[in-house]
Short mmCIF file of C-alpha atoms in Angstrom, two decimals:
data_model
loop_
_atom_site.label_atom_id
_atom_site.label_comp_id
_atom_site.label_asym_id
_atom_site.label_seq_id
_atom_site.Cartn_x
_atom_site.Cartn_y
_atom_site.Cartn_z
CA MET A 1 -64.98 290.50 105.17
CA LYS A 2 -64.99 287.79 107.83
CA LYS A 3 -64.74 285.13 105.12
CA LEU A 4 -61.66 286.87 103.67
CA ILE A 5 -59.98 287.05 107.08
CA ILE A 6 -60.79 283.41 107.83
CA ALA A 7 -59.46 282.37 104.42
CA ALA A 8 -56.23 284.41 104.96
CA LEU A 9 -55.74 282.82 108.41
CA LEU A 10 -56.31 279.33 106.91
CA VAL A 11 -53.69 279.91 104.24
CA ILE A 12 -51.19 281.27 106.75
CA SER A 13 -51.68 278.38 109.14
CA ALA A 14 -51.46 275.80 106.37
CA SER A 15 -48.21 277.28 105.04
CA SER A 16 -46.63 277.49 108.47
CA PHE A 17 -47.61 273.86 109.14
CA ALA A 18 -45.97 272.81 105.86
CA GLN A 19 -42.78 274.65 106.80
CA GLU A 20 -42.67 272.91 110.13
CA GLN A 21 -43.03 269.56 108.48
CA THR A 22 -40.00 270.13 106.17
CA LYS A 23 -37.88 271.40 109.04
CA SER A 24 -38.55 268.36 111.16
CA GLU A 25 -37.82 266.03 108.18
CA ASP A 26 -34.47 267.67 107.64
CA LYS A 27 -33.37 266.88 111.16
CA SER A 28 -32.64 263.17 111.61
CA ASN A 29 -32.76 261.43 114.90
CA LYS A 30 -29.32 260.02 114.41
CA PRO A 31 -26.40 262.07 115.74
CA LYS A 32 -23.65 262.89 113.22
CA ARG A 33 -20.73 260.52 113.50
CA GLU A 34 -17.24 261.91 113.74
CA LYS A 35 -14.69 260.62 111.29
CA GLN A 36 -12.63 258.07 113.14
CA THR A 37 -9.00 257.17 112.61
CA PRO A 38 -8.24 253.60 111.53
CA GLU A 39 -6.97 252.94 115.06
CA GLN A 40 -10.18 254.20 116.62
CA ARG A 41 -12.30 252.14 114.18
CA GLY A 42 -10.18 249.07 114.95
CA GLN A 43 -10.58 249.57 118.71
CA ALA A 44 -14.36 250.02 118.39
CA GLN A 45 -14.56 246.86 116.25
CA LEU A 46 -12.42 244.95 118.76
CA ASP A 47 -14.58 246.15 121.72
CA LYS A 48 -17.74 245.08 119.93
CA LEU A 49 -16.34 241.68 119.01
CA THR A 50 -14.98 241.21 122.56
CA LYS A 51 -18.45 241.89 123.98
CA GLU A 52 -20.41 239.85 121.47
CA LEU A 53 -18.02 236.84 121.19
CA SER A 54 -16.63 236.78 124.72
CA LEU A 55 -13.03 236.97 123.46
CA ASN A 56 -10.19 236.13 125.84
CA PRO A 57 -7.19 238.49 126.06
CA GLN A 58 -5.04 236.33 123.74
CA GLN A 59 -7.70 236.35 121.11
CA GLN A 60 -8.14 240.08 121.49
CA GLU A 61 -4.47 240.74 120.77
CA GLN A 62 -4.42 238.53 117.73
CA ILE A 63 -7.68 239.97 116.37
CA LYS A 64 -6.48 243.54 116.97
CA LEU A 65 -3.65 242.95 114.51
CA ILE A 66 -6.03 241.58 111.87
CA LEU A 67 -8.41 244.50 112.31
CA ALA A 68 -5.54 247.01 112.03
CA GLU A 69 -4.39 245.38 108.79
CA GLN A 70 -7.94 245.41 107.39
CA ASN A 71 -8.48 249.07 108.31
CA ALA A 72 -5.13 250.10 106.82
CA LYS A 73 -6.10 248.40 103.52
CA MET A 74 -9.46 250.12 103.54
CA GLU A 75 -7.83 253.53 104.21
CA ALA A 76 -5.44 252.97 101.28
CA PHE A 77 -8.30 251.93 99.05
CA ARG A 78 -10.35 254.99 100.04
CA ALA A 79 -7.36 257.32 99.48
CA GLU A 80 -6.80 255.79 96.04
CA ARG A 81 -10.46 256.19 95.05
CA MET A 82 -10.53 259.81 96.28
CA GLY A 83 -7.42 260.50 94.19
CA ASN A 84 -9.29 259.20 91.15
CA ASN A 85 -12.64 260.74 92.04
CA SER A 86 -12.99 262.40 88.63
CA LYS A 87 -12.66 259.06 86.89
CA GLU A 88 -15.76 256.83 86.68
CA LEU A 89 -14.92 253.15 86.96
CA SER A 90 -15.79 250.82 84.12
CA ALA A 91 -17.74 247.63 84.90
CA SER A 92 -14.61 245.48 84.58
CA GLU A 93 -12.71 247.77 86.98
CA ARG A 94 -15.58 247.60 89.51
CA ASP A 95 -15.63 243.84 89.18
CA ALA A 96 -11.88 243.64 89.69
CA LEU A 97 -12.11 245.79 92.85
CA ARG A 98 -15.01 243.74 94.19
CA ALA A 99 -13.06 240.56 93.57
CA LYS A 100 -10.04 241.97 95.39
CA ARG A 101 -12.20 242.99 98.34
CA GLN A 102 -13.72 239.51 98.48
CA GLU A 103 -10.32 237.95 98.33
CA ASP A 104 -9.09 240.20 101.18
CA ARG A 105 -12.23 239.31 103.19
CA LYS A 106 -11.65 235.57 102.65
CA ALA A 107 -8.04 235.89 103.82
CA ALA A 108 -9.14 237.78 106.92
CA ASP A 109 -11.86 235.21 107.58
CA ALA A 110 -9.29 232.40 107.35
CA LYS A 111 -7.11 234.17 109.93
CA LEU A 112 -10.08 234.82 112.21
CA GLN A 113 -11.21 231.18 111.91
CA ALA A 114 -7.79 230.03 113.13
CA ILE A 115 -8.12 232.27 116.21
CA LEU A 116 -11.79 231.91 117.14
CA THR A 117 -13.55 228.78 118.34
CA PRO A 118 -16.06 227.28 115.87
CA GLU A 119 -18.95 228.68 117.96
CA GLN A 120 -17.43 232.15 118.08
CA PHE A 121 -16.74 232.09 114.31
CA LYS A 122 -20.29 230.98 113.56
CA LYS A 123 -21.71 233.64 115.80
CA MET A 124 -19.52 236.30 114.14
CA LYS A 125 -20.76 235.19 110.71
CA ASP A 126 -24.35 235.31 111.90
CA ILE A 127 -23.85 238.83 113.16
CA GLU A 128 -22.28 239.84 109.83
CA LYS A 129 -25.24 238.37 107.95
CA ALA A 130 -27.68 240.29 110.16
CA ASN A 131 -25.77 243.51 109.65
CA MET A 132 -25.66 243.04 105.89
CA GLU A 133 -29.40 242.40 105.84
CA ARG A 134 -30.04 245.51 107.92
CA MET A 135 -27.91 247.57 105.54
CA ARG A 136 -29.73 246.19 102.52
CA GLU A 137 -33.07 247.14 104.08
CA ALA A 138 -31.84 250.60 104.92
CA ARG A 139 -30.47 251.08 101.45
CA GLY A 140 -33.75 249.92 99.93
CA ASN A 141 -35.74 252.24 102.13
CA TRP A 142 -33.46 255.14 101.35
CA GLY A 143 -33.92 254.56 97.59
CA ASN A 144 -37.69 254.38 98.00
CA ARG A 145 -38.03 257.80 99.70
CA ASP A 146 -38.39 259.71 96.46
CA ARG A 147 -40.64 257.13 94.81
CA ASP A 148 -43.40 257.94 97.36
CA ASN A 149 -43.43 261.66 96.55
CA GLY A 150 -44.54 261.11 92.98
CA ASN A 151 -41.73 262.96 91.25
CA GLY A 152 -40.58 259.90 89.37
CA ASP A 153 -37.06 260.07 90.78
CA ASN A 154 -35.98 256.80 92.42
CA GLY A 155 -33.20 258.24 94.49
CA GLY A 156 -30.42 257.92 91.91
CA GLY A 157 -30.49 254.16 91.74
CA PHE A 158 -28.53 253.55 94.91
CA GLY A 159 -28.66 249.95 95.93
CA ASP A 160 -30.64 248.81 92.88
CA ASN A 161 -28.05 246.54 91.19
CA ASN A 162 -25.34 246.32 93.86
CA GLY A 163 -26.46 242.96 95.19
CA GLY A 164 -25.12 243.75 98.61
CA ASN A 165 -21.43 243.43 97.73
CA ARG A 166 -20.49 246.72 99.35
CA GLU A 167 -20.56 245.07 102.76
CA GLU A 168 -17.76 242.72 101.80
CA ASN A 169 -15.05 245.30 102.16
#
């Protein structure tokens, strides 16, 4: 009888421990981000650039316009994609969109290069590179989560063949 009670307690404690594990895994340490308006995003980007690059007030005003333009383009792009959410893009359509984003990015970089000092521009590019690398690592880790549990699912293939071009919005 004692063995039966001990076995039952062991099973109950093991199952409650397993439930606690899954509950804690569901809660991430990161707070949920609120959806920001393009103006809020632009201001946050400007504040970050001001701090990291030591921008003067004249540079801040010029860069604020560039950021507003970029954010407006991204909002329009997102709205267009959401309108076509039932349609899967072909490889050529994806390549065309990627090329357009790269073209927009180069145009914005040319404008920024005219405003920033060479040191500031180099520092900005170094920060962008570090951010891209951090995102690639996070995307790779996210895709590997399911590989470790032995179910054969690799997380839907996110980040496998993207080559990091998502960051070049």
